[in-house]
XYZ file of C-alpha atoms in Angstrom:
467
model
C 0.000 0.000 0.000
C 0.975 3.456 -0.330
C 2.361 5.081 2.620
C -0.166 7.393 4.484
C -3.018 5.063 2.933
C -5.234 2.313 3.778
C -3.874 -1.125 3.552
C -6.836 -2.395 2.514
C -6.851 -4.312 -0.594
C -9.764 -4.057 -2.879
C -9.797 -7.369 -4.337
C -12.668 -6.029 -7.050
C -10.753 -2.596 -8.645
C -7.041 -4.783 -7.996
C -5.765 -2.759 -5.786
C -4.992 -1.028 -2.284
C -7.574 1.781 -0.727
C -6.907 5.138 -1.667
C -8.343 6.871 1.605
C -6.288 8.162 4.656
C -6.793 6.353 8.034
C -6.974 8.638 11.049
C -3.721 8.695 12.848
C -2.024 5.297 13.963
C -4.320 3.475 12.012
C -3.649 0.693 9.597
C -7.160 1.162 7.588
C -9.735 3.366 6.727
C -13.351 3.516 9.001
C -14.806 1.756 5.764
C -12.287 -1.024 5.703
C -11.164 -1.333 9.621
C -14.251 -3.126 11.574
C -13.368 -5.625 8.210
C -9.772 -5.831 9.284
C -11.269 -6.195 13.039
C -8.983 -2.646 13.810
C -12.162 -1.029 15.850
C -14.140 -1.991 17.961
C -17.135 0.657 16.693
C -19.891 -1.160 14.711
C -20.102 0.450 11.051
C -23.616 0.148 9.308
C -24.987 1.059 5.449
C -26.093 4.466 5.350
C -29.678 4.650 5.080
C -29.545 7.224 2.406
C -27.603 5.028 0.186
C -25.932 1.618 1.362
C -22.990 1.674 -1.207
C -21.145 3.487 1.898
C -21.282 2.533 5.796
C -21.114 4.653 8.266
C -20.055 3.928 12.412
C -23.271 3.738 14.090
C -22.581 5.978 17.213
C -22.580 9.101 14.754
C -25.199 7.996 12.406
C -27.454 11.130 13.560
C -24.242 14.031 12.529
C -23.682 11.937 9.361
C -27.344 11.444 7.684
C -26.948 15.798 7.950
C -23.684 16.141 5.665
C -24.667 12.950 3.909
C -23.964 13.896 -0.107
C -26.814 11.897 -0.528
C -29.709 13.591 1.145
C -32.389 15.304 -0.041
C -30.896 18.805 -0.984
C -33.511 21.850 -1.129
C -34.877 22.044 -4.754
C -34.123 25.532 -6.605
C -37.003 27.882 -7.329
C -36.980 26.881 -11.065
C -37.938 23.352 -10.228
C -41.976 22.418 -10.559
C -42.652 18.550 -10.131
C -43.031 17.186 -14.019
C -43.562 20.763 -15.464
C -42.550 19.421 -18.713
C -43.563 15.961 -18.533
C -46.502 15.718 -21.026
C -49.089 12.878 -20.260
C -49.067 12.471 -16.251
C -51.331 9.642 -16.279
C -51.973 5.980 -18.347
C -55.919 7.025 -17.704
C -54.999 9.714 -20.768
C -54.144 6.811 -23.014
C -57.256 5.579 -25.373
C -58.932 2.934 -23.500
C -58.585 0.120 -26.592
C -54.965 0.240 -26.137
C -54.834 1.084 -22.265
C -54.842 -2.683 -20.957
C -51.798 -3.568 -23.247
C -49.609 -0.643 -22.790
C -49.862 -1.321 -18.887
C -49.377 -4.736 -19.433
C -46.709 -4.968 -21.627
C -44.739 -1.272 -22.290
C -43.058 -1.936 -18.565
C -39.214 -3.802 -20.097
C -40.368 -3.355 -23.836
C -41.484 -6.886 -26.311
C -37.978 -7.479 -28.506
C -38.799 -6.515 -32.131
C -37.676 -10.208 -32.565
C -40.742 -11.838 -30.426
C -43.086 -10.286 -33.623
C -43.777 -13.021 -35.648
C -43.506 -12.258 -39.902
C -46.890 -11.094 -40.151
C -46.891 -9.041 -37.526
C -43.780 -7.135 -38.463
C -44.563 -7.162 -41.978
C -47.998 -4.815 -40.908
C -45.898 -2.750 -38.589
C -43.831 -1.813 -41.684
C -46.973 -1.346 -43.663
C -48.499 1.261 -41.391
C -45.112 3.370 -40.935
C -44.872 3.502 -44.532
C -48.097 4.787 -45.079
C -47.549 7.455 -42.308
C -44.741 8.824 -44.173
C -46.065 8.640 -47.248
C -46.127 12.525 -48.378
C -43.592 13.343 -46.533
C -40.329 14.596 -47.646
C -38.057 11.452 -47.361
C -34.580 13.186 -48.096
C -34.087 15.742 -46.131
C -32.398 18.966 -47.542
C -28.384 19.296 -46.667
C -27.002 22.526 -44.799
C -23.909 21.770 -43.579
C -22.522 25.028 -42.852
C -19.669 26.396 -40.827
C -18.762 29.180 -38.803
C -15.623 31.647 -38.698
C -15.716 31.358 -34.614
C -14.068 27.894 -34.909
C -11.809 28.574 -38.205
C -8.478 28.436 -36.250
C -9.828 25.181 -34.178
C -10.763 23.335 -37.105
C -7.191 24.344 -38.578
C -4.891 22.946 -35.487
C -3.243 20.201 -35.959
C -3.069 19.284 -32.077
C -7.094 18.240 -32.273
C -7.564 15.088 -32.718
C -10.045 13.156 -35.152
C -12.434 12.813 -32.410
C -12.524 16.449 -31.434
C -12.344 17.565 -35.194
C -15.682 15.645 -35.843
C -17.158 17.795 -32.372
C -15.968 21.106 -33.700
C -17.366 20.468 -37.317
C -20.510 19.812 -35.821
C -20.689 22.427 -33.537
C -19.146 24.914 -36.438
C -22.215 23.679 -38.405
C -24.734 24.658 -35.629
C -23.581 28.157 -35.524
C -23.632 28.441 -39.207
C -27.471 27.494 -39.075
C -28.370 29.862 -36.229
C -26.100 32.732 -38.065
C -28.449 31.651 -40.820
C -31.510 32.208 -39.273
C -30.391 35.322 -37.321
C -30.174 34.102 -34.048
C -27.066 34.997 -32.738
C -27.742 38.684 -31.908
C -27.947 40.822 -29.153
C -30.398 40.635 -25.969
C -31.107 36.954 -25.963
C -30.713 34.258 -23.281
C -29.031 30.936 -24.383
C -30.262 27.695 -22.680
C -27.780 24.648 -24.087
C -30.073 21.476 -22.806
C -28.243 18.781 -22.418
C -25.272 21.067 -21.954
C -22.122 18.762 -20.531
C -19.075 20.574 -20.552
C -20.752 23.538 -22.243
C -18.871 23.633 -25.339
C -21.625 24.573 -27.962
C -22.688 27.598 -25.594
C -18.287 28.006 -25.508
C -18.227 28.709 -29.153
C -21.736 30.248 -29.138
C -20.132 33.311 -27.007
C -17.265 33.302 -29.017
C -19.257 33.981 -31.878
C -20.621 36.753 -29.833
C -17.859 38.812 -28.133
C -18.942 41.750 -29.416
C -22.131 41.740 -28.691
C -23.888 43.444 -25.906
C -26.694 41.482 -23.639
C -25.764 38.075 -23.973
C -26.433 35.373 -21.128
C -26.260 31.623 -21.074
C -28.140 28.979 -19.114
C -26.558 25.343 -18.719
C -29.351 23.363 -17.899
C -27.647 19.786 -17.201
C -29.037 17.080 -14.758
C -25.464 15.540 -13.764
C -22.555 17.082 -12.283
C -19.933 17.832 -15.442
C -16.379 17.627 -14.917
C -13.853 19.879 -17.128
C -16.185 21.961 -17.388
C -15.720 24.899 -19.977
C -17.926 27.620 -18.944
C -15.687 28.596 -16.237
C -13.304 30.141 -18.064
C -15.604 32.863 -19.312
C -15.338 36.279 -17.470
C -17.261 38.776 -19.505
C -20.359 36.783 -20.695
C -23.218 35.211 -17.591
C -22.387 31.633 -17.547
C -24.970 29.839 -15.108
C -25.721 26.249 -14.616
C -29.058 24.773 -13.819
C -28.385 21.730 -12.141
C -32.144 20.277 -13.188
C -33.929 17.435 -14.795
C -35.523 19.095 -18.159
C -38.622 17.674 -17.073
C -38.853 19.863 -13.976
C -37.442 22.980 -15.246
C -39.627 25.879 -15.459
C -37.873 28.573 -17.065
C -39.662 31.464 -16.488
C -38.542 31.070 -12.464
C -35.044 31.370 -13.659
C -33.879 34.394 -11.639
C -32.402 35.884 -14.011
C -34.973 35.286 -16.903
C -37.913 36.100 -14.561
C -35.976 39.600 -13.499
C -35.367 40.790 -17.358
C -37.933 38.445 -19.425
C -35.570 37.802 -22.368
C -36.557 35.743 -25.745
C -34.486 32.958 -25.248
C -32.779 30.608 -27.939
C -32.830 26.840 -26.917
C -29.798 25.032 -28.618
C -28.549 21.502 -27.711
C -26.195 19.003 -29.661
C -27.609 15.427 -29.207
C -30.234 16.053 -27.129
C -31.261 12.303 -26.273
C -34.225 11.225 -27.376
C -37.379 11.995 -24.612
C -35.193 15.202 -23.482
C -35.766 16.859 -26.959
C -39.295 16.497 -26.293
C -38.941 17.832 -22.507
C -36.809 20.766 -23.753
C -39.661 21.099 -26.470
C -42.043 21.579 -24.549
C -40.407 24.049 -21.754
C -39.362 26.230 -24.486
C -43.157 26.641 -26.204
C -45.084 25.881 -23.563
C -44.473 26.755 -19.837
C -41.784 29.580 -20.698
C -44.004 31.108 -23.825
C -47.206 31.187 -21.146
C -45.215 33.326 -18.525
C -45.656 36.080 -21.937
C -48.845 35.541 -22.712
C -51.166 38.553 -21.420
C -48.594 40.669 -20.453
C -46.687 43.570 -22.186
C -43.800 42.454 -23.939
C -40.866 44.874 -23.616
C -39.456 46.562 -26.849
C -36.742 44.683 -28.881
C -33.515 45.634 -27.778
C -31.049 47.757 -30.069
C -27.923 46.501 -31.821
C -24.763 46.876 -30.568
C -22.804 49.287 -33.190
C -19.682 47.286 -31.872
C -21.552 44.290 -33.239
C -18.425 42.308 -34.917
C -19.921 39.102 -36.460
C -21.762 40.162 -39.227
C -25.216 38.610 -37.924
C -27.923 40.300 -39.600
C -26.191 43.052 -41.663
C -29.127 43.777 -43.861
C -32.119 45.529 -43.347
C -34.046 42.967 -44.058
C -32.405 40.257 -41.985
C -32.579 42.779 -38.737
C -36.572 43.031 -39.648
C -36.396 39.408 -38.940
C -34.129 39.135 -36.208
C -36.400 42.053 -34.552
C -40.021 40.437 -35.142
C -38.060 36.879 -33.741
C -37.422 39.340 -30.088
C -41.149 39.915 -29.909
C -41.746 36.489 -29.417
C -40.348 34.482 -26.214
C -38.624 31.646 -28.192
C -36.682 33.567 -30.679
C -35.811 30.206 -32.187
C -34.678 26.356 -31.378
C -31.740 24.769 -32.766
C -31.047 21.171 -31.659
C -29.086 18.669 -32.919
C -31.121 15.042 -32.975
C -30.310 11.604 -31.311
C -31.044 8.375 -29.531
C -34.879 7.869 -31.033
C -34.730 4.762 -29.288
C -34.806 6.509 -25.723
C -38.230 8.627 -26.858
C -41.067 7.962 -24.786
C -44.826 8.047 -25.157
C -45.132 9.996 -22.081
C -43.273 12.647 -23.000
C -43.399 12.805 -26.703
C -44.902 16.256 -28.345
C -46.047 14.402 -31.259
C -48.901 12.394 -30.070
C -51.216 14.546 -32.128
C -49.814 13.949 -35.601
C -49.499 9.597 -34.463
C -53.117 9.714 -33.958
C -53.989 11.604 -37.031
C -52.108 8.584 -39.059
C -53.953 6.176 -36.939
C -51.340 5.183 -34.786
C -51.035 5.074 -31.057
C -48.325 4.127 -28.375
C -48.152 0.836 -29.544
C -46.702 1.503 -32.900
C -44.990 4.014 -31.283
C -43.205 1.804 -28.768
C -42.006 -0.719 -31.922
C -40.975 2.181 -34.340
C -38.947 4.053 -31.316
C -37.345 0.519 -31.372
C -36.636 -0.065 -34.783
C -35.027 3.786 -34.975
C -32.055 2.614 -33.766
C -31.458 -0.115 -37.134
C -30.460 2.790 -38.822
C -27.136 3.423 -37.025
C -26.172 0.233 -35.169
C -25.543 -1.341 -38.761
C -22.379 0.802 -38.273
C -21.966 -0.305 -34.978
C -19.102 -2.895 -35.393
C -16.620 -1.071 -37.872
C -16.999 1.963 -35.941
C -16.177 0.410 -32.451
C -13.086 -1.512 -34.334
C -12.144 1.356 -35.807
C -12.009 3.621 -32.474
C -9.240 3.587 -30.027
C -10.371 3.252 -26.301
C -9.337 6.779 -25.741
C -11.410 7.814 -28.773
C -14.683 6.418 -27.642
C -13.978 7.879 -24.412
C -13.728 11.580 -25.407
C -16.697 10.773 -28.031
C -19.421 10.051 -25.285
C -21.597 13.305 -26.632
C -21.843 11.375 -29.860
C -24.515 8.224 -29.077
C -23.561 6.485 -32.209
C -23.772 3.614 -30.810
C -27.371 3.747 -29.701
C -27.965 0.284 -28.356
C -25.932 -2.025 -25.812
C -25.094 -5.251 -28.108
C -27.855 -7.182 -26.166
C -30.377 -5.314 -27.298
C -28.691 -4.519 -30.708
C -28.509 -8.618 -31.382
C -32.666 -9.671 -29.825
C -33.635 -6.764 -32.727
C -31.670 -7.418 -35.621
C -34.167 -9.920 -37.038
C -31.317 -11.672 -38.798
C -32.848 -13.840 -42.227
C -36.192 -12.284 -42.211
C -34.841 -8.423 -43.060
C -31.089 -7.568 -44.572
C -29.038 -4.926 -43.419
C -30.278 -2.293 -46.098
C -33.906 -2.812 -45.232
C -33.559 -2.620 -41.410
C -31.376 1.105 -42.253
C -33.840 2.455 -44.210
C -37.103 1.025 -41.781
C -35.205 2.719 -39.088
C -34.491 5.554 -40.585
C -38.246 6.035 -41.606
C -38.543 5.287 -38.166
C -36.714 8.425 -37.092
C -38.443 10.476 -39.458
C -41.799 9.496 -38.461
C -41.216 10.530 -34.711
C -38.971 13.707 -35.944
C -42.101 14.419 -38.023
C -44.376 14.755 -35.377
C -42.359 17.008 -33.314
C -42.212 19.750 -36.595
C -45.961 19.447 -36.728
C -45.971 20.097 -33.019
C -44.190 23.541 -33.417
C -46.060 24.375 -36.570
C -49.059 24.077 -34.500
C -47.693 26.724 -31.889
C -46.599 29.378 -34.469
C -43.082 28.359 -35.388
C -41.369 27.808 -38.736
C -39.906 24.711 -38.405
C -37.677 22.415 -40.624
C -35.358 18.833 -40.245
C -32.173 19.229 -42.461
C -28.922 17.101 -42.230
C -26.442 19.248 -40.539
C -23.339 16.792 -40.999
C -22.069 13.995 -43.177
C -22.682 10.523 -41.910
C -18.662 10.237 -41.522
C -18.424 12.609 -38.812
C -21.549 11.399 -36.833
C -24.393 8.938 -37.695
C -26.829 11.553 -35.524
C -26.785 13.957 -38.285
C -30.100 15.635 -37.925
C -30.504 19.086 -36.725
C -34.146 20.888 -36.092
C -34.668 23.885 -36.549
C -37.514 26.461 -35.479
C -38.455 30.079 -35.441
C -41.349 32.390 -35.067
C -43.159 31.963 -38.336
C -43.118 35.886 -39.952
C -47.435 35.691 -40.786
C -47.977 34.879 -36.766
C -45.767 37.089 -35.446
C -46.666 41.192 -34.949
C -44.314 43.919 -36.114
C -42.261 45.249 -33.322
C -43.537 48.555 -32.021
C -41.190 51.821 -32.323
């Protein structure tokens, strides 16, 4: 053991105890009534029995405990966001299966032939009319010129930066990176997309950032801003109610909700906060007057008249505009989903949606074995924000329906798949007043989740900005 250490060895992890026994101790309090070193009696801690605790100071423990219940911040409201809180809101012709069998989801591979063979037969006539090949952008941005040009990033971090260089060349597009504007990055992690976001923007006056992010992050990049407000919101999206943001409840800004690989059912939480509980904190009240450019204004956003008319009519509303990059269809859920509507206007219901959320994931974990070879162990550990892989190889193999479908036809089933739930969420945000499109942001090379929505105000609902 290390000097100074315990001298405990872990026979799991393969080696000694990193903790420091008090003084003239051999082991740790974890690892010394194991050792028989005390005579104390250590017991699991009630709040969570990975870690024990000595028994005479259970009461001064359970108070510092990192695992109690911690006071929940003003922005949190029990399943704000959630969507459907009860399986009594489910049609009652499919409510007896869904709560019979939805709980650890039927394999695709328990269907037999006939059965699958209809499944395919309604999805195709759902997204029949609909635009099958969606149009490319892939754009880039000036921000991260001199990142995408050093040769000390890696191929892993090259693919990150073209896709994040591609996000900010669709919001520059669409005239959202301007002055007076919050930015909430869901799904935020490190922070890096709102990182190159405000580099984009150092010039321009106004400018705050919300990192809404369930998990604690570590390397964190938002720290090293000084100039811009950087704040985390340490929050499930389904509880987050924007509008009791501090800051967004003290100066009301229109926000612009951006995430890159937003996981499946979190798109649809973050959906839904952005157009519904934050837009109905607006509704009623007088909406302050769009904010002014910044004559300092560096970046070029917006330079002609016509694109500020747009960028100014986009202020009057609360959501100026969403930009999220797609992923993990397979994690969607029912419950949560914005598109129920549009399913039930095709005649389906939860339990086509349950198999085509499912059968999403065929079109990317065909790739699943050359790009795993193909990876270094270091790669696929700074590439976790990518979800390529979508499925654990369990599930991957009881899908695949090997000999009844070929490789080709599961890819392009699951990629209908994905189109059929994206589908629903653009019909969703049509329905509240925003323009809203799907367009492939990236080339399949650089990331399999290549998808980026897109919405703003649409121009004929929203007023002209009063002067």
């Amino acid at each position: 053991p290390v000097p100074g250490r315990c001298a405990y060895f872990v026979e799991r992890k393969k080696r000694f105890c990193k903790m420091i026994p008090a003084p003239g101790k051999r082991f740790c309090g974890e690892h010394g009534q194991q050792e028989k070193e005390s005579d104390r009696k250590r017991i699991p801690c009630p709040l969570d029995p990975k870690h024990t605790v000595y028994e005479d100071q259970l009461q001064k423990h359970l108070k510092k405990c990192n695992s109690r219940e911690k006071p929940k911040p003003v922005y949190f409201v029990q399943d704000i966001n959630a969507g459907l809180k009860d399986v009594a809101e489910i049609p009652e012709k499919q409510c007896s299966w869904v709560v019979l069998f939805f709980p650890k989801k039927i394999p695709i591979s328990s269907l037999s032939k006939e059965e699958l063979e209809n499944l395919i037969i309604k999805l195709k006539k759902a997204t029949n009319g609909l635009e099958l090949r969606l149009k490319e952008q892939i754009l880039t941005h000036r921000a991260l010129e001199q990142a995408l040009n050093d040769p000390k990033n890696g191929e892993s971090a090259f693919k990150h930066l073209k896709q994040q260089a591609s996000i900010l060349g669709n919001m520059e597009k669409l005239h959202l990176l301007g002055p007076g504007r919050c930015f909430v990055e869901f799904g935020a992690g490190r922070g890096k997309l709102s990182h190159w976001v405000d580099v984009a923007l150092q010039n321009v006056e106004n400018v705050q950032f919300l990192l809404v992010e369930r998990a604690t992050a570590r390397f964190k990049v938002d720290g090293k801003h000084r100039e811009s407000i950087f704040e985390r919101l340490q929050v499930d999206i389904q509880h987050l109610c924007l509008k009791k943001v501090p800051i967004l409840e003290k100066k009301k800004l229109p926000v612009v909700g951006i995430g890159k690989h937003l996981c499946g059912a979190a798109t649809d939480l973050a959906l839904r906060c952005l157009v519904e509980s934050y837009t109905a904190c607006w509704d009623g009240e007088s909406e302050e007057p769009a904010p002014k450019r910044s004559r300092t204004d560096q970046t070029g956003v917006a330079s002609n008249s016509s694109a500020d008319n747009e960028s100014n009519k986009a202020d009057c509303k609360p959501v100026a505009g969403i930009v999220i990059a797609l992923c993990c269809h397979h994690k969607c859920d029912w419950t949560h989903y914005v598109g129920r509507e549009f399913f039930t206007s095709v005649g389906l219901g939860p339990v086509e949606f349950h198999y085509f959320q499912r059968m999403s994931s065929w079109a990317t974990c065909g790739m699943r074995e050359t790009t795993t070879k193909g990876s270094t162990s270091e790669e696929q550990a700074n590439d976790t924000e990518q979800h390529d892989l979508t499925l654990s190889k369990t599930e991957s193999a009881s899908d695949t329906l090997q000999g009844i479908l070929t490789v080709e036809e599961r890819k392009e089933i699951g990629s209908l798949c994905k189109l059929v739930i994206d589908h629903g969420r653009i019909q969703y945000l049509q329905q509240r007043g925003y323009k809203a499109a799907l367009q492939y942001y990236t080339e399949s090379a650089v990331s399999l989740e290549n998808v980026l929505l897109t919405a703003i105000p649409s121009p004929s609902l929203t007023p002209e900005p009063t002067t």
